[in-house]
C-alpha positions as protocol buffer text, in pm:
chain_id: "A"
residue {
  index: 1
  type: MET
  ca { x: -3608 y: -3428 z: -1117 }
}
residue {
  index: 2
  type: LEU
  ca { x: -3475 y: -3770 z: -1214 }
}
residue {
  index: 3
  type: THR
  ca { x: -3688 y: -3965 z: -1458 }
}
residue {
  index: 4
  type: THR
  ca { x: -3821 y: -4301 z: -1347 }
}
residue {
  index: 5
  type: VAL
  ca { x: -3588 y: -4478 z: -1589 }
}
residue {
  index: 6
  type: VAL
  ca { x: -3276 y: -4303 z: -1464 }
}
residue {
  index: 7
  type: LEU
  ca { x: -3376 y: -4344 z: -1100 }
}
residue {
  index: 8
  type: ALA
  ca { x: -3432 y: -4716 z: -1155 }
}
residue {
  index: 9
  type: PHE
  ca { x: -3088 y: -4735 z: -1313 }
}
residue {
  index: 10
  type: LEU
  ca { x: -2918 y: -4572 z: -1018 }
}
residue {
  index: 11
  type: LEU
  ca { x: -3095 y: -4805 z: -774 }
}
residue {
  index: 12
  type: ALA
  ca { x: -3012 y: -5119 z: -969 }
}
residue {
  index: 13
  type: THR
  ca { x: -2792 y: -5388 z: -821 }
}
residue {
  index: 14
  type: PRO
  ca { x: -2488 y: -5523 z: -1008 }
}
residue {
  index: 15
  type: ASP
  ca { x: -2645 y: -5870 z: -1023 }
}
residue {
  index: 16
  type: GLU
  ca { x: -2968 y: -5760 z: -1192 }
}
residue {
  index: 17
  type: GLY
  ca { x: -3052 y: -5975 z: -1493 }
}
residue {
  index: 18
  type: PRO
  ca { x: -2990 y: -5867 z: -1853 }
}
residue {
  index: 19
  type: ALA
  ca { x: -3363 y: -5841 z: -1932 }
}
residue {
  index: 20
  type: ASN
  ca { x: -3386 y: -5538 z: -1704 }
}
residue {
  index: 21
  type: LEU
  ca { x: -3036 y: -5414 z: -1778 }
}
residue {
  index: 22
  type: ILE
  ca { x: -3076 y: -5378 z: -2157 }
}
residue {
  index: 23
  type: PRO
  ca { x: -3335 y: -5095 z: -2149 }
}
residue {
  index: 24
  type: ARG
  ca { x: -3119 y: -4900 z: -1905 }
}
residue {
  index: 25
  type: LEU
  ca { x: -2799 y: -4941 z: -2102 }
}
residue {
  index: 26
  type: GLU
  ca { x: -2978 y: -4823 z: -2415 }
}
residue {
  index: 27
  type: HIS
  ca { x: -3105 y: -4520 z: -2223 }
}
residue {
  index: 28
  type: ALA
  ca { x: -2748 y: -4456 z: -2108 }
}
residue {
  index: 29
  type: VAL
  ca { x: -2644 y: -4456 z: -2476 }
}
residue {
  index: 30
  type: VAL
  ca { x: -2910 y: -4194 z: -2549 }
}
residue {
  index: 31
  type: LEU
  ca { x: -2782 y: -3981 z: -2262 }
}
residue {
  index: 32
  type: ALA
  ca { x: -2419 y: -4037 z: -2366 }
}
residue {
  index: 33
  type: SER
  ca { x: -2346 y: -4120 z: -2002 }
}
residue {
  index: 34
  type: VAL
  ca { x: -2007 y: -4282 z: -1950 }
}
residue {
  index: 35
  type: GLU
  ca { x: -2083 y: -4323 z: -1580 }
}
residue {
  index: 36
  type: GLN
  ca { x: -2407 y: -4511 z: -1637 }
}
residue {
  index: 37
  type: LEU
  ca { x: -2260 y: -4728 z: -1912 }
}
residue {
  index: 38
  type: GLU
  ca { x: -1972 y: -4814 z: -1680 }
}
residue {
  index: 39
  type: GLN
  ca { x: -2225 y: -4934 z: -1424 }
}
residue {
  index: 40
  type: CYS
  ca { x: -2388 y: -5148 z: -1694 }
}
residue {
  index: 41
  type: ARG
  ca { x: -2045 y: -5276 z: -1788 }
}
residue {
  index: 42
  type: GLN
  ca { x: -1978 y: -5392 z: -1434 }
}
residue {
  index: 43
  type: ALA
  ca { x: -2310 y: -5579 z: -1422 }
}
residue {
  index: 44
  type: LEU
  ca { x: -2242 y: -5740 z: -1759 }
}
residue {
  index: 45
  type: LEU
  ca { x: -1892 y: -5843 z: -1655 }
}
residue {
  index: 46
  type: ALA
  ca { x: -2050 y: -6046 z: -1378 }
}
residue {
  index: 47
  type: GLU
  ca { x: -2308 y: -6192 z: -1616 }
}
residue {
  index: 48
  type: ALA
  ca { x: -2048 y: -6288 z: -1879 }
}
residue {
  index: 49
  type: GLY
  ca { x: -1831 y: -6447 z: -1612 }
}
residue {
  index: 50
  type: ARG
  ca { x: -2098 y: -6687 z: -1493 }
}
residue {
  index: 51
  type: SER
  ca { x: -2265 y: -6771 z: -1828 }
}
residue {
  index: 52
  type: ALA
  ca { x: -2171 y: -7053 z: -2060 }
}
residue {
  index: 53
  type: GLY
  ca { x: -2281 y: -7189 z: -2397 }
}
residue {
  index: 54
  type: ARG
  ca { x: -2514 y: -6982 z: -2616 }
}
residue {
  index: 55
  type: GLU
  ca { x: -2622 y: -6781 z: -2314 }
}
residue {
  index: 56
  type: GLY
  ca { x: -2257 y: -6699 z: -2253 }
}
residue {
  index: 57
  type: GLY
  ca { x: -2222 y: -6585 z: -2613 }
}
residue {
  index: 58
  type: MET
  ca { x: -2507 y: -6337 z: -2571 }
}
residue {
  index: 59
  type: ALA
  ca { x: -2360 y: -6215 z: -2243 }
}
residue {
  index: 60
  type: ARG
  ca { x: -2025 y: -6154 z: -2415 }
}
residue {
  index: 61
  type: TYR
  ca { x: -2196 y: -5981 z: -2709 }
}
residue {
  index: 62
  type: ASN
  ca { x: -2382 y: -5752 z: -2469 }
}
residue {
  index: 63
  type: LEU
  ca { x: -2060 y: -5669 z: -2288 }
}
residue {
  index: 64
  type: ALA
  ca { x: -1879 y: -5604 z: -2617 }
}
residue {
  index: 65
  type: TYR
  ca { x: -2164 y: -5377 z: -2724 }
}
residue {
  index: 66
  type: VAL
  ca { x: -2121 y: -5167 z: -2408 }
}
residue {
  index: 67
  type: GLU
  ca { x: -1741 y: -5159 z: -2450 }
}
residue {
  index: 68
  type: TRP
  ca { x: -1792 y: -5036 z: -2806 }
}
residue {
  index: 69
  type: ARG
  ca { x: -2032 y: -4763 z: -2697 }
}
residue {
  index: 70
  type: LEU
  ca { x: -1791 y: -4661 z: -2422 }
}
residue {
  index: 71
  type: TYR
  ca { x: -1510 y: -4630 z: -2675 }
}
residue {
  index: 72
  type: ASP
  ca { x: -1721 y: -4392 z: -2885 }
}
residue {
  index: 73
  type: LEU
  ca { x: -1803 y: -4185 z: -2576 }
}
residue {
  index: 74
  type: SER
  ca { x: -1440 y: -4184 z: -2466 }
}
residue {
  index: 75
  type: LEU
  ca { x: -1356 y: -4010 z: -2794 }
}
residue {
  index: 76
  type: ALA
  ca { x: -1639 y: -3761 z: -2763 }
}
residue {
  index: 77
  type: ASN
  ca { x: -1557 y: -3684 z: -2399 }
}
residue {
  index: 78
  type: ARG
  ca { x: -1180 y: -3685 z: -2454 }
}
residue {
  index: 79
  type: VAL
  ca { x: -1120 y: -3960 z: -2202 }
}
residue {
  index: 80
  type: SER
  ca { x: -759 y: -4082 z: -2198 }
}
residue {
  index: 81
  type: SER
  ca { x: -668 y: -4256 z: -2521 }
}
residue {
  index: 82
  type: GLU
  ca { x: -529 y: -4548 z: -2322 }
}
residue {
  index: 83
  type: ARG
  ca { x: -866 y: -4608 z: -2156 }
}
residue {
  index: 84
  type: GLY
  ca { x: -1047 y: -4577 z: -2488 }
}
residue {
  index: 85
  type: GLN
  ca { x: -815 y: -4831 z: -2648 }
}
residue {
  index: 86
  type: THR
  ca { x: -883 y: -5070 z: -2362 }
}
residue {
  index: 87
  type: TYR
  ca { x: -1256 y: -5053 z: -2433 }
}
residue {
  index: 88
  type: LEU
  ca { x: -1198 y: -5124 z: -2800 }
}
residue {
  index: 89
  type: LYS
  ca { x: -956 y: -5412 z: -2746 }
}
residue {
  index: 90
  type: ASP
  ca { x: -1186 y: -5568 z: -2487 }
}
residue {
  index: 91
  type: ALA
  ca { x: -1474 y: -5551 z: -2735 }
}
residue {
  index: 92
  type: GLU
  ca { x: -1258 y: -5712 z: -3003 }
}
residue {
  index: 93
  type: LYS
  ca { x: -1155 y: -6004 z: -2779 }
}
residue {
  index: 94
  type: LEU
  ca { x: -1511 y: -6065 z: -2663 }
}
residue {
  index: 95
  type: LEU
  ca { x: -1651 y: -6067 z: -3016 }
}
residue {
  index: 96
  type: GLN
  ca { x: -1372 y: -6290 z: -3144 }
}
residue {
  index: 97
  type: LYS
  ca { x: -1470 y: -6538 z: -2874 }
}
residue {
  index: 98
  type: VAL
  ca { x: -1838 y: -6514 z: -2970 }
}
residue {
  index: 99
  type: VAL
  ca { x: -1779 y: -6585 z: -3340 }
}
residue {
  index: 100
  type: ALA
  ca { x: -1529 y: -6861 z: -3262 }
}
residue {
  index: 101
  type: ASP
  ca { x: -1794 y: -7038 z: -3052 }
}
residue {
  index: 102
  type: ASP
  ca { x: -2084 y: -6950 z: -3286 }
}
residue {
  index: 103
  type: PRO
  ca { x: -1968 y: -6881 z: -3645 }
}
residue {
  index: 104
  type: GLY
  ca { x: -2328 y: -6821 z: -3752 }
}
residue {
  index: 105
  type: ASN
  ca { x: -2374 y: -6518 z: -3526 }
}
residue {
  index: 106
  type: ALA
  ca { x: -2424 y: -6239 z: -3781 }
}
residue {
  index: 107
  type: GLU
  ca { x: -2471 y: -5972 z: -3514 }
}
residue {
  index: 108
  type: ALA
  ca { x: -2131 y: -6047 z: -3364 }
}
residue {
  index: 109
  type: HIS
  ca { x: -1957 y: -6060 z: -3704 }
}
residue {
  index: 110
  type: ALA
  ca { x: -2103 y: -5720 z: -3797 }
}
residue {
  index: 111
  type: LEU
  ca { x: -2006 y: -5554 z: -3470 }
}
residue {
  index: 112
  type: LEU
  ca { x: -1658 y: -5709 z: -3488 }
}
residue {
  index: 113
  type: SER
  ca { x: -1616 y: -5554 z: -3833 }
}
residue {
  index: 114
  type: THR
  ca { x: -1707 y: -5215 z: -3688 }
}
residue {
  index: 115
  type: VAL
  ca { x: -1459 y: -5259 z: -3404 }
}
residue {
  index: 116
  type: TYR
  ca { x: -1183 y: -5355 z: -3647 }
}
residue {
  index: 117
  type: GLY
  ca { x: -1263 y: -5047 z: -3854 }
}
residue {
  index: 118
  type: GLN
  ca { x: -1236 y: -4820 z: -3552 }
}
residue {
  index: 119
  type: GLU
  ca { x: -906 y: -4977 z: -3458 }
}
residue {
  index: 120
  type: ILE
  ca { x: -779 y: -4894 z: -3806 }
}
residue {
  index: 121
  type: GLY
  ca { x: -873 y: -4534 z: -3734 }
}
residue {
  index: 122
  type: THR
  ca { x: -633 y: -4527 z: -3440 }
}
residue {
  index: 123
  type: SER
  ca { x: -329 y: -4606 z: -3657 }
}
residue {
  index: 124
  type: MET
  ca { x: -277 y: -4609 z: -4033 }
}
residue {
  index: 125
  type: TRP
  ca { x: -44 y: -4907 z: -3993 }
}
residue {
  index: 126
  type: LYS
  ca { x: -325 y: -5125 z: -3861 }
}
residue {
  index: 127
  type: GLY
  ca { x: -509 y: -5099 z: -4189 }
}
residue {
  index: 128
  type: MET
  ca { x: -285 y: -5356 z: -4355 }
}
residue {
  index: 129
  type: THR
  ca { x: -378 y: -5629 z: -4106 }
}
residue {
  index: 130
  type: LEU
  ca { x: -720 y: -5523 z: -3980 }
}
residue {
  index: 131
  type: GLY
  ca { x: -862 y: -5400 z: -4311 }
}
residue {
  index: 132
  type: PRO
  ca { x: -899 y: -5753 z: -4453 }
}
residue {
  index: 133
  type: LYS
  ca { x: -1039 y: -5875 z: -4120 }
}
residue {
  index: 134
  type: ALA
  ca { x: -1299 y: -5597 z: -4114 }
}
residue {
  index: 135
  type: SER
  ca { x: -1401 y: -5677 z: -4473 }
}
residue {
  index: 136
  type: TRP
  ca { x: -1423 y: -6049 z: -4405 }
}
residue {
  index: 137
  type: SER
  ca { x: -1632 y: -5995 z: -4093 }
}
residue {
  index: 138
  type: ILE
  ca { x: -1890 y: -5770 z: -4258 }
}
residue {
  index: 139
  type: ASP
  ca { x: -1900 y: -5990 z: -4569 }
}
residue {
  index: 140
  type: THR
  ca { x: -1966 y: -6290 z: -4344 }
}
residue {
  index: 141
  type: ALA
  ca { x: -2241 y: -6103 z: -4161 }
}
residue {
  index: 142
  type: MET
  ca { x: -2401 y: -6009 z: -4494 }
}
residue {
  index: 143
  type: LYS
  ca { x: -2395 y: -6370 z: -4611 }
}
residue {
  index: 144
  type: LEU
  ca { x: -2551 y: -6487 z: -4287 }
}
residue {
  index: 145
  type: ALA
  ca { x: -2816 y: -6218 z: -4244 }
}
residue {
  index: 146
  type: ARG
  ca { x: -2826 y: -5968 z: -4529 }
}
residue {
  index: 147
  type: ASP
  ca { x: -3169 y: -5844 z: -4420 }
}
residue {
  index: 148
  type: ASN
  ca { x: -3065 y: -5774 z: -4062 }
}
residue {
  index: 149
  type: PRO
  ca { x: -3095 y: -5394 z: -4026 }
}
residue {
  index: 150
  type: ARG
  ca { x: -2789 y: -5367 z: -3798 }
}
residue {
  index: 151
  type: VAL
  ca { x: -2579 y: -5560 z: -4050 }
}
residue {
  index: 152
  type: ALA
  ca { x: -2685 y: -5317 z: -4324 }
}
residue {
  index: 153
  type: LEU
  ca { x: -2627 y: -5019 z: -4093 }
}
residue {
  index: 154
  type: GLN
  ca { x: -2275 y: -5127 z: -4005 }
}
residue {
  index: 155
  type: ALA
  ca { x: -2198 y: -5216 z: -4366 }
}
residue {
  index: 156
  type: GLY
  ca { x: -2300 y: -4864 z: -4463 }
}
residue {
  index: 157
  type: VAL
  ca { x: -2097 y: -4694 z: -4192 }
}
residue {
  index: 158
  type: GLY
  ca { x: -1799 y: -4912 z: -4274 }
}
residue {
  index: 159
  type: ALA
  ca { x: -1824 y: -4822 z: -4643 }
}
residue {
  index: 160
  type: TRP
  ca { x: -1837 y: -4452 z: -4545 }
}
residue {
  index: 161
  type: TYR
  ca { x: -1492 y: -4476 z: -4392 }
}
residue {
  index: 162
  type: THR
  ca { x: -1343 y: -4716 z: -4648 }
}
residue {
  index: 163
  type: PRO
  ca { x: -1176 y: -4566 z: -4956 }
}
residue {
  index: 164
  type: LYS
  ca { x: -1350 y: -4644 z: -5284 }
}
residue {
  index: 165
  type: MET
  ca { x: -1039 y: -4821 z: -5412 }
}
residue {
  index: 166
  type: PHE
  ca { x: -1080 y: -5071 z: -5128 }
}
residue {
  index: 167
  type: GLY
  ca { x: -1450 y: -5135 z: -5192 }
}
residue {
  index: 168
  type: GLY
  ca { x: -1605 y: -4851 z: -4995 }
}
residue {
  index: 169
  type: GLY
  ca { x: -1709 y: -4498 z: -5082 }
}
residue {
  index: 170
  type: MET
  ca { x: -2009 y: -4274 z: -5030 }
}
residue {
  index: 171
  type: ASP
  ca { x: -2222 y: -4432 z: -5303 }
}
residue {
  index: 172
  type: LYS
  ca { x: -2198 y: -4774 z: -5139 }
}
residue {
  index: 173
  type: ALA
  ca { x: -2247 y: -4619 z: -4795 }
}
residue {
  index: 174
  type: GLU
  ca { x: -2567 y: -4446 z: -4908 }
}
residue {
  index: 175
  type: LYS
  ca { x: -2701 y: -4764 z: -5065 }
}
residue {
  index: 176
  type: GLU
  ca { x: -2654 y: -4965 z: -4747 }
}
residue {
  index: 177
  type: LEU
  ca { x: -2774 y: -4692 z: -4510 }
}
residue {
  index: 178
  type: ARG
  ca { x: -3094 y: -4644 z: -4709 }
}
residue {
  index: 179
  type: ARG
  ca { x: -3141 y: -5020 z: -4715 }
}
residue {
  index: 180
  type: ALA
  ca { x: -3089 y: -5029 z: -4339 }
}
residue {
  index: 181
  type: GLU
  ca { x: -3349 y: -4758 z: -4292 }
}
residue {
  index: 182
  type: ALA
  ca { x: -3603 y: -4962 z: -4488 }
}
residue {
  index: 183
  type: LEU
  ca { x: -3519 y: -5276 z: -4291 }
}
residue {
  index: 184
  type: PHE
  ca { x: -3562 y: -5097 z: -3959 }
}
residue {
  index: 185
  type: ALA
  ca { x: -3902 y: -4970 z: -4076 }
}
residue {
  index: 186
  type: ARG
  ca { x: -4013 y: -5330 z: -4130 }
}
residue {
  index: 187
  type: GLN
  ca { x: -3878 y: -5462 z: -3801 }
}
residue {
  index: 188
  type: PRO
  ca { x: -4109 y: -5448 z: -3496 }
}
residue {
  index: 189
  type: ALA
  ca { x: -3999 y: -5194 z: -3238 }
}
residue {
  index: 190
  type: ASP
  ca { x: -4022 y: -5463 z: -2971 }
}
residue {
  index: 191
  type: ALA
  ca { x: -3812 y: -5718 z: -3162 }
}
residue {
  index: 192
  type: PRO
  ca { x: -3596 y: -5940 z: -2939 }
}
residue {
  index: 193
  type: TRP
  ca { x: -3253 y: -5811 z: -2843 }
}
residue {
  index: 194
  type: PRO
  ca { x: -3025 y: -5724 z: -3017 }
}
residue {
  index: 195
  type: ASN
  ca { x: -3260 y: -5458 z: -3152 }
}
residue {
  index: 196
  type: TRP
  ca { x: -3048 y: -5144 z: -3121 }
}
residue {
  index: 197
  type: GLY
  ca { x: -2991 y: -4910 z: -3414 }
}
residue {
  index: 198
  type: ARG
  ca { x: -3323 y: -4730 z: -3472 }
}
residue {
  index: 199
  type: LEU
  ca { x: -3178 y: -4402 z: -3350 }
}
residue {
  index: 200
  type: ASP
  ca { x: -2837 y: -4468 z: -3506 }
}
residue {
  index: 201
  type: ILE
  ca { x: -2981 y: -4498 z: -3855 }
}
residue {
  index: 202
  type: LEU
  ca { x: -3160 y: -4163 z: -3823 }
}
residue {
  index: 203
  type: ALA
  ca { x: -2836 y: -4000 z: -3708 }
}
residue {
  index: 204
  type: TRP
  ca { x: -2637 y: -4154 z: -3992 }
}
residue {
  index: 205
  type: MET
  ca { x: -2897 y: -4070 z: -4255 }
}
residue {
  index: 206
  type: GLY
  ca { x: -2884 y: -3712 z: -4132 }
}
residue {
  index: 207
  type: GLN
  ca { x: -2506 y: -3708 z: -4162 }
}
residue {
  index: 208
  type: LEU
  ca { x: -2531 y: -3857 z: -4510 }
}
residue {
  index: 209
  type: LEU
  ca { x: -2762 y: -3581 z: -4630 }
}
residue {
  index: 210
  type: ALA
  ca { x: -2551 y: -3316 z: -4457 }
}
residue {
  index: 211
  type: ALA
  ca { x: -2243 y: -3448 z: -4639 }
}
residue {
  index: 212
  type: LYS
  ca { x: -2435 y: -3417 z: -4968 }
}
residue {
  index: 213
  type: GLY
  ca { x: -2524 y: -3056 z: -4887 }
}
residue {
  index: 214
  type: ASP
  ca { x: -2889 y: -3124 z: -4807 }
}
residue {
  index: 215
  type: ARG
  ca { x: -2917 y: -2947 z: -4473 }
}
residue {
  index: 216
  type: PRO
  ca { x: -3299 y: -2937 z: -4463 }
}
residue {
  index: 217
  type: GLY
  ca { x: -3309 y: -3311 z: -4527 }
}
residue {
  index: 218
  type: ALA
  ca { x: -3049 y: -3375 z: -4258 }
}
residue {
  index: 219
  type: ARG
  ca { x: -3238 y: -3156 z: -4012 }
}
residue {
  index: 220
  type: ALA
  ca { x: -3556 y: -3355 z: -4078 }
}
residue {
  index: 221
  type: TYR
  ca { x: -3382 y: -3680 z: -3984 }
}
residue {
  index: 222
  type: TYR
  ca { x: -3235 y: -3527 z: -3670 }
}
residue {
  index: 223
  type: HIS
  ca { x: -3575 y: -3398 z: -3564 }
}
residue {
  index: 224
  type: ARG
  ca { x: -3722 y: -3744 z: -3618 }
}
residue {
  index: 225
  type: ALA
  ca { x: -3459 y: -3883 z: -3384 }
}
residue {
  index: 226
  type: LEU
  ca { x: -3538 y: -3620 z: -3121 }
}
residue {
  index: 227
  type: GLU
  ca { x: -3911 y: -3682 z: -3153 }
}
residue {
  index: 228
  type: SER
  ca { x: -3837 y: -4039 z: -3053 }
}
residue {
  index: 229
  type: GLU
  ca { x: -3576 y: -3954 z: -2786 }
}
residue {
  index: 230
  type: PRO
  ca { x: -3563 y: -3582 z: -2691 }
}
residue {
  index: 231
  type: ASP
  ca { x: -3252 y: -3647 z: -2478 }
}
residue {
  index: 232
  type: TYR
  ca { x: -3052 y: -3806 z: -2761 }
}
residue {
  index: 233
  type: VAL
  ca { x: -2730 y: -3621 z: -2686 }
}
residue {
  index: 234
  type: TRP
  ca { x: -2538 y: -3709 z: -3004 }
}
residue {
  index: 235
  type: VAL
  ca { x: -2804 y: -3553 z: -3223 }
}
residue {
  index: 236
  type: ARG
  ca { x: -2922 y: -3275 z: -2992 }
}
residue {
  index: 237
  type: ASP
  ca { x: -2583 y: -3145 z: -2881 }
}
residue {
  index: 238
  type: VAL
  ca { x: -2349 y: -3245 z: -3165 }
}
residue {
  index: 239
  type: LEU
  ca { x: -2506 y: -3319 z: -3502 }
}
residue {
  index: 240
  type: LEU
  ca { x: -2793 y: -3070 z: -3505 }
}
residue {
  index: 241
  type: PRO
  ca { x: -2579 y: -2772 z: -3394 }
}
residue {
  index: 242
  type: ALA
  ca { x: -2323 y: -2866 z: -3660 }
}
residue {
  index: 243
  type: LEU
  ca { x: -2583 y: -2790 z: -3927 }
}
residue {
  index: 244
  type: ASP
  ca { x: -2593 y: -2427 z: -3815 }
}
residue {
  index: 245
  type: LYS
  ca { x: -2220 y: -2378 z: -3864 }
}
residue {
  index: 246
  type: PRO
  ca { x: -2111 y: -2203 z: -4186 }
}
residue {
  index: 247
  type: ALA
  ca { x: -2014 y: -2446 z: -4461 }
}
residue {
  index: 248
  type: ARG
  ca { x: -1642 y: -2475 z: -4521 }
}
residue {
  index: 249
  type: LYS
  ca { x: -1516 y: -2315 z: -4837 }
}
residue {
  index: 250
  type: LYS
  ca { x: -1380 y: -2563 z: -5088 }
}
């Protein structure tokens, strides 16, 4: 039987306002549903097209956020690489427009840094040009809103994938991820949008502990995520089962 949330999503019209759309797109992220996120994307395309000023900036941020999530799912679901790259490039262009119009938008700077980092992952040659851009974007976000939990989260994830010689490394990643966890704990659950990341930090903290060899600790974080969202596909179907696989011999 379809849940009320999913049924409401399927019955939604493309012109429904963002206030009602945001909860459904976040539920689509939990379900790892490309189809449902694509429907959100179509609604947000319409919203971004008719919005201007600061409202337009938020509409473009929301659309970029969905494009970014769709890129991640395209990798997990092995969607064509060309389609995945389109999602990522679209997110980049949207966020560049947001920060050009509103240089003080820490949320957009942080997400743009993440997008740049993922683009680097598609080609080693992109690191020379996008690496400095990714660093500048997250540094700018930190200067603007160091105590924003999503800024700390994305700084930590970025450090995870950045070699220590370039300012990253696991020690820095752990510091920022633990700081993000503390910041999320202090932020009200019903904080105004953007307020995503509460599940992400649990998933990343679990991966951090798993990487350090602490499987019981990682499992505890994953179970916390599933207590909050039992249908959280990334944790339930990917990360948690990975803990049960034999450790690779060094």
